[in-house]
Tab-separated table of N, CA, C and O in Angstrom:
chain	number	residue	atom	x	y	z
A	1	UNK	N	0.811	-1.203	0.000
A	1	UNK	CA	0.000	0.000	0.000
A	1	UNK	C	0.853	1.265	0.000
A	1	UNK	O	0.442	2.300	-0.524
A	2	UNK	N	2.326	1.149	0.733
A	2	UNK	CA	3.026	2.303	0.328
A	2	UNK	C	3.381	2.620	-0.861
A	2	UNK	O	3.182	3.729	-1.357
A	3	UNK	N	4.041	1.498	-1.526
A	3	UNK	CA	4.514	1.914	-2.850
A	3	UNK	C	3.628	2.224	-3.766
A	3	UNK	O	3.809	3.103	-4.609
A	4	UNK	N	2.126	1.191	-3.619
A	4	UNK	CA	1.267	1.879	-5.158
A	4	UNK	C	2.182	1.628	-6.530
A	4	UNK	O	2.707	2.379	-7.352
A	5	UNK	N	2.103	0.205	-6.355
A	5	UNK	CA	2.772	-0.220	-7.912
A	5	UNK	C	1.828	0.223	-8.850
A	5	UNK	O	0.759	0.694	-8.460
A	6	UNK	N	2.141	0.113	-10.227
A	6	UNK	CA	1.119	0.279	-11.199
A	6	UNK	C	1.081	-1.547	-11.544
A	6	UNK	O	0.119	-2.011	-12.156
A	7	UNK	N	1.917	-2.202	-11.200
A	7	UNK	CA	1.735	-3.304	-11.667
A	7	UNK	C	2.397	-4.076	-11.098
A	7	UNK	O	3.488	-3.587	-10.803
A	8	UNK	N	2.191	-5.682	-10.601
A	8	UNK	CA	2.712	-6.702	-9.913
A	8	UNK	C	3.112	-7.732	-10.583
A	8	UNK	O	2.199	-8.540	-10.419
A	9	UNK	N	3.880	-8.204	-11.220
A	9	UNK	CA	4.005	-9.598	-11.871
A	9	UNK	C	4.547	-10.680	-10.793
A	9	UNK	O	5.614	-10.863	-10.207
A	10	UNK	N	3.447	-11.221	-10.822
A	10	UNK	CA	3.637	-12.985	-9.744
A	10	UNK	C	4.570	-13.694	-10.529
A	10	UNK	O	4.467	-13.891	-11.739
A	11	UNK	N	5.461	-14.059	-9.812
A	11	UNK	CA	6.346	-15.123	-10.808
A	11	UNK	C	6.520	-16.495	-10.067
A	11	UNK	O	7.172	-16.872	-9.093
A	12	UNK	N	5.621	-17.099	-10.986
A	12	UNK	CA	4.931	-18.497	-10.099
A	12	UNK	C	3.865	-18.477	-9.228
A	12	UNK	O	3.311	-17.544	-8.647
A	13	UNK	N	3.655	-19.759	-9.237
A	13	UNK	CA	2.074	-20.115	-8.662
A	13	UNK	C	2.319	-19.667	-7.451
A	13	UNK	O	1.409	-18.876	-7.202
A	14	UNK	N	3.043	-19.731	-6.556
A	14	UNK	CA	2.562	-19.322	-5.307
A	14	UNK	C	3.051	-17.966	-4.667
A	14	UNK	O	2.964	-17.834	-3.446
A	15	UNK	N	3.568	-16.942	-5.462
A	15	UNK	CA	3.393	-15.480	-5.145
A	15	UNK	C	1.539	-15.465	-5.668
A	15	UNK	O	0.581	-15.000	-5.051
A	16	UNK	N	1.564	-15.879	-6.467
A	16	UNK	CA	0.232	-15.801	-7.752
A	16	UNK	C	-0.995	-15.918	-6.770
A	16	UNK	O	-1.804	-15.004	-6.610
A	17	UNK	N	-1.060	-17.291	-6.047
A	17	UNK	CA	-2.003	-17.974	-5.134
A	17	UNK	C	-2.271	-16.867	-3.906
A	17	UNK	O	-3.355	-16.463	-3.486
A	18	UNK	N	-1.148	-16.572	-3.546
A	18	UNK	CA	-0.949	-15.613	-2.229
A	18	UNK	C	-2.236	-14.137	-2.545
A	18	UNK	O	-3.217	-13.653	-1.982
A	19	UNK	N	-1.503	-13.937	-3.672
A	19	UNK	CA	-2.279	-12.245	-3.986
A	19	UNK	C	-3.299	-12.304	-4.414
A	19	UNK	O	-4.204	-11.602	-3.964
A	20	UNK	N	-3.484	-13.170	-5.432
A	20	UNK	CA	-5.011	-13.308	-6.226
A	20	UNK	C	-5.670	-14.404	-5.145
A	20	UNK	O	-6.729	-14.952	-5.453
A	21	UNK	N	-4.951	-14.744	-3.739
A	21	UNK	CA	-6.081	-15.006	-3.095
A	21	UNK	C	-6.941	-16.666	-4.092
A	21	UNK	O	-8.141	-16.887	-4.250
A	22	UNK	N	-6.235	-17.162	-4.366
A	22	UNK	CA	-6.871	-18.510	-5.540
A	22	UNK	C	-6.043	-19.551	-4.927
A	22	UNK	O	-4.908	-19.436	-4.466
A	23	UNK	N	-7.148	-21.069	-5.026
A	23	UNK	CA	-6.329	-21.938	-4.512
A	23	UNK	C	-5.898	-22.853	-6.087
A	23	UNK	O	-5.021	-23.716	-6.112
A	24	UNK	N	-6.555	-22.521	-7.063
A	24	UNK	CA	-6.413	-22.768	-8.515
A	24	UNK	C	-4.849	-23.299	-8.684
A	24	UNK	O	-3.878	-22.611	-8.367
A	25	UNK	N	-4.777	-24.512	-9.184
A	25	UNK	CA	-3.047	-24.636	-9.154
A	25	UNK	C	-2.769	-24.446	-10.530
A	25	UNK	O	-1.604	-24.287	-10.894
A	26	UNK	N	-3.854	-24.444	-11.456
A	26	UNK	CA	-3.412	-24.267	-13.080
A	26	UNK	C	-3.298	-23.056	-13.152
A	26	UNK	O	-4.025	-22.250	-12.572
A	27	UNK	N	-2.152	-22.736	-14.045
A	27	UNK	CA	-1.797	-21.592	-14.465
A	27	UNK	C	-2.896	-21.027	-15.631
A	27	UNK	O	-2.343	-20.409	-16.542
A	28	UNK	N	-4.037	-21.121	-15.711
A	28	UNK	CA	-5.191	-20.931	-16.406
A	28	UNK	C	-4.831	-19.290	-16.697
A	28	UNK	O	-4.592	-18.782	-17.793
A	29	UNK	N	-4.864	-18.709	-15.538
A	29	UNK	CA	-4.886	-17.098	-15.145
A	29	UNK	C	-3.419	-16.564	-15.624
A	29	UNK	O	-3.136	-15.372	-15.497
A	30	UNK	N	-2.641	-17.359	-16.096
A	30	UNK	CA	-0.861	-16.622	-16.990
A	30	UNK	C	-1.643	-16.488	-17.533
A	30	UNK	O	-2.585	-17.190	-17.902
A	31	UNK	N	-0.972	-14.336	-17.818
A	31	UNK	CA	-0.701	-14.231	-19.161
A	31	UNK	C	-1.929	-13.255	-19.031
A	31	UNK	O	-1.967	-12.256	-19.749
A	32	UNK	N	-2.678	-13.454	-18.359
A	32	UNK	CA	-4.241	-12.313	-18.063
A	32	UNK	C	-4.026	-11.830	-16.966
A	32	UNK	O	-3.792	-12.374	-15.886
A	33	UNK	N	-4.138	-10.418	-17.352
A	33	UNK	CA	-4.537	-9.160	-16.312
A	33	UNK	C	-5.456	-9.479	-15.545
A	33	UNK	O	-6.619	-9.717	-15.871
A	34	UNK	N	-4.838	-9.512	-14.118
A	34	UNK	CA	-5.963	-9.185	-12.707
A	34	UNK	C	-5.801	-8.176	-11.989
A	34	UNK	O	-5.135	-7.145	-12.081
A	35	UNK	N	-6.794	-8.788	-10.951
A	35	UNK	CA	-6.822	-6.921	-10.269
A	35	UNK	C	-6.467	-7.957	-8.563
A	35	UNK	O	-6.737	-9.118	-8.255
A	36	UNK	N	-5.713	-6.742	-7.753
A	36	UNK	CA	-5.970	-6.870	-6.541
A	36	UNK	C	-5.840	-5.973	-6.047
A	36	UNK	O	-4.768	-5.391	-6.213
A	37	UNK	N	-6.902	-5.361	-5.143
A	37	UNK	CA	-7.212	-3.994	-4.839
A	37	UNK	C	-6.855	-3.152	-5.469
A	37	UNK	O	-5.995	-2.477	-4.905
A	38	UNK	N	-7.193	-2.748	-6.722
A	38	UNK	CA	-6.953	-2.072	-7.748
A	38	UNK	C	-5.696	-1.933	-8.449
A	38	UNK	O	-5.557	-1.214	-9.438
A	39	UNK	N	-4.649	-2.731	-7.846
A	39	UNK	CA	-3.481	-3.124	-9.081
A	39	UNK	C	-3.214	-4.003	-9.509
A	39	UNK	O	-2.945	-5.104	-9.029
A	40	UNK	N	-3.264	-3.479	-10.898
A	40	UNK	CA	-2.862	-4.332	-11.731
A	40	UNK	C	-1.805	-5.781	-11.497
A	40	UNK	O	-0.693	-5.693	-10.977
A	41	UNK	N	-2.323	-6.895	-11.921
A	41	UNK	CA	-1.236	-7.937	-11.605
A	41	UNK	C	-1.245	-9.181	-12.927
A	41	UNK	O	-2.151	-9.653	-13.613
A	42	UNK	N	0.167	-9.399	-12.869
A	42	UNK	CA	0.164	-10.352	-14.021
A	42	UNK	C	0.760	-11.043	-13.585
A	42	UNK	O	1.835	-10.753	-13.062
A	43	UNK	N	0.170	-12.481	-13.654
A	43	UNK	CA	0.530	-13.588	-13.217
A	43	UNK	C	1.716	-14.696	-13.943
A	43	UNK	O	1.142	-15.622	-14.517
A	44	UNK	N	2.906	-14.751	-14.003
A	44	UNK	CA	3.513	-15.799	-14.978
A	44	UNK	C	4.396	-16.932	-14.515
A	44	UNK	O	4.519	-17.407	-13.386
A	45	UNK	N	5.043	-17.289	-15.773
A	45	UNK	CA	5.991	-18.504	-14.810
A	45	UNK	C	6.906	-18.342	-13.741
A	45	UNK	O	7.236	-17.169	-13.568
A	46	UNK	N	7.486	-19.285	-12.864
A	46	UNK	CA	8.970	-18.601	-12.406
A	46	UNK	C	9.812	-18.685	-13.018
A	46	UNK	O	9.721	-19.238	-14.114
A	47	UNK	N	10.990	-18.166	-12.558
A	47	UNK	CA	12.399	-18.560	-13.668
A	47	UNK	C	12.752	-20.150	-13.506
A	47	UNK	O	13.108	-20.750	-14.520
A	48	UNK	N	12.653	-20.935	-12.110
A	48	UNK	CA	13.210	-21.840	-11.917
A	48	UNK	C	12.175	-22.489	-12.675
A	48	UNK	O	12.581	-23.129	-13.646
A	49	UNK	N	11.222	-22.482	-12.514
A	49	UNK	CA	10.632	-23.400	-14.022
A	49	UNK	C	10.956	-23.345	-15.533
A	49	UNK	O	10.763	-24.344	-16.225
A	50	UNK	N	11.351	-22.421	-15.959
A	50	UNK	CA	12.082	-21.751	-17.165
A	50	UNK	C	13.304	-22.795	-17.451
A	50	UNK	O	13.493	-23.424	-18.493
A	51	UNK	N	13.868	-22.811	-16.589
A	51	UNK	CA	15.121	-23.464	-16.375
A	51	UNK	C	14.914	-25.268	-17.129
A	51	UNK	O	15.661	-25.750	-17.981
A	52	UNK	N	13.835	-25.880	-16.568
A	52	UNK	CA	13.474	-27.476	-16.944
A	52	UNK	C	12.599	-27.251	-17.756
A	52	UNK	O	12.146	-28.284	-18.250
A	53	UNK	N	12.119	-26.249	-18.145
A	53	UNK	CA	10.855	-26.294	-19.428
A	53	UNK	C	11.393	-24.546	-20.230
A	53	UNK	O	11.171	-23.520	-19.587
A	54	UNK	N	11.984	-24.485	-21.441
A	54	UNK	CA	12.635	-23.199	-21.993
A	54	UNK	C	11.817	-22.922	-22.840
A	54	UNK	O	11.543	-21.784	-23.223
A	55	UNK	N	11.347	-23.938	-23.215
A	55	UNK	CA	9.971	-23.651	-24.465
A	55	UNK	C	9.120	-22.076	-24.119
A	55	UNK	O	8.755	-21.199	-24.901
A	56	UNK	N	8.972	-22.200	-22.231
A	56	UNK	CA	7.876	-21.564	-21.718
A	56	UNK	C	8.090	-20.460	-21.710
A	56	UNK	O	7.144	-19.711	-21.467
A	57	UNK	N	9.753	-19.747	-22.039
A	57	UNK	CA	10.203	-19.036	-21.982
A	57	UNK	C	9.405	-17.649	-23.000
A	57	UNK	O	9.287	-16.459	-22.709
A	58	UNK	N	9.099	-18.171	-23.860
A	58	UNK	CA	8.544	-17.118	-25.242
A	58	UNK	C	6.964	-17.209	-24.521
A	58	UNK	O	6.195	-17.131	-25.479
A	59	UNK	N	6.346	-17.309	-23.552
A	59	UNK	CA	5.381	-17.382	-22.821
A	59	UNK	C	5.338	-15.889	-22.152
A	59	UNK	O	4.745	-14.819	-22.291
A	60	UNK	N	6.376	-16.518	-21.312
A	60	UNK	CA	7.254	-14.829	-20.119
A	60	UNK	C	7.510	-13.947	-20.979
A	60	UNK	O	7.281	-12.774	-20.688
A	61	UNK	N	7.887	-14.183	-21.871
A	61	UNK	CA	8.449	-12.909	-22.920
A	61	UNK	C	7.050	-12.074	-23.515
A	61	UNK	O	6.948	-10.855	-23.645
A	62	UNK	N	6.285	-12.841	-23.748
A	62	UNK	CA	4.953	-12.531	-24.451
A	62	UNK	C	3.776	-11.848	-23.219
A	62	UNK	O	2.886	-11.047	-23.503
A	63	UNK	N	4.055	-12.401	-21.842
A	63	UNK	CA	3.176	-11.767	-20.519
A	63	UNK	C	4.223	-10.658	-20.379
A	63	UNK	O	3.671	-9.563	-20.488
A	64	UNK	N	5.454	-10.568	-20.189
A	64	UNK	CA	6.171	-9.117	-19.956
A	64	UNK	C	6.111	-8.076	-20.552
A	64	UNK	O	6.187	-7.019	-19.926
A	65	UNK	N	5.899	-8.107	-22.438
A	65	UNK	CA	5.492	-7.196	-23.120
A	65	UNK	C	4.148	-6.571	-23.085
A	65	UNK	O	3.942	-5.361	-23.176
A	66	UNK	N	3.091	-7.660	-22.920
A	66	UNK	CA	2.094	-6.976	-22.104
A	66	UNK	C	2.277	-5.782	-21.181
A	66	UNK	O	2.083	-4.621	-21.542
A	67	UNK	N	2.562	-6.054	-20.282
A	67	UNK	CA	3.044	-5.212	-19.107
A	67	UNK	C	3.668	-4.212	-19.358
A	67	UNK	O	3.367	-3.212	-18.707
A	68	UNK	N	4.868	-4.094	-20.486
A	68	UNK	CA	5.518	-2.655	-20.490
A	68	UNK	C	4.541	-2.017	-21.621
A	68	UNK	O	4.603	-0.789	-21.696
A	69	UNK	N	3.550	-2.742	-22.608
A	69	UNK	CA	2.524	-2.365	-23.568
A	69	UNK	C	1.985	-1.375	-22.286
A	69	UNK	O	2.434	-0.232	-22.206
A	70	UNK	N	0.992	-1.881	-21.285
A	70	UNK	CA	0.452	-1.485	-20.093
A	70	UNK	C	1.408	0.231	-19.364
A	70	UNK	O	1.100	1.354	-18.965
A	71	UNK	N	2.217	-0.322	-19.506
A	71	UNK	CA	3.135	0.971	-18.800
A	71	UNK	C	3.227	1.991	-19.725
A	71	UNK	O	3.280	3.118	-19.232
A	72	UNK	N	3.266	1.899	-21.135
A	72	UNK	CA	4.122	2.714	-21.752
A	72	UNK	C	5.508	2.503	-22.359
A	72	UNK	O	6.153	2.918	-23.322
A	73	UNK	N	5.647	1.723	-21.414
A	73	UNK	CA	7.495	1.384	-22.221
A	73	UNK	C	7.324	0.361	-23.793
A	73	UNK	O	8.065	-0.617	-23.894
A	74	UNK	N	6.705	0.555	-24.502
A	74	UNK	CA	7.021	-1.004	-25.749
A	74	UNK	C	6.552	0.111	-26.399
A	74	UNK	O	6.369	0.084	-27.616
């Protein structure tokens, strides 16, 4: 509440679970804009999953551009 992000990216299910408050274990919700108490949050992989699955990587790349689309920066 101090900082007032404009935006949160969860990286992995269980920052993800914590904030969006979901006991949902599928990553259904990567990749789509949510809200928690009015900021913005995007939910994606972690890195350490990145690591044993790289495919997923152009996933993260594709939810991050979102986000700077969202900001202004892209």
């Amino acid at each position: 509440e101090l900082v007032k992000p404009k935006v949160i990216v969860c990286l992995g299910f269980t920052s993800a679970k914590h904030i969006l408050k979901t006991t949902t274990r599928s990553y259904s919700y990567r990749g789509q804009f949510q809200d928690y108490n009015g900021i913005t949050v995007m939910p994606t992989y972690h890195p350490a999953y990145l690591l044993y699955s790289p495919h997923k990587k152009k996933d993260v790349w594709e939810d991050l551009q979102k986000v700077m689309r969202l900001l202004g920066k892209l």
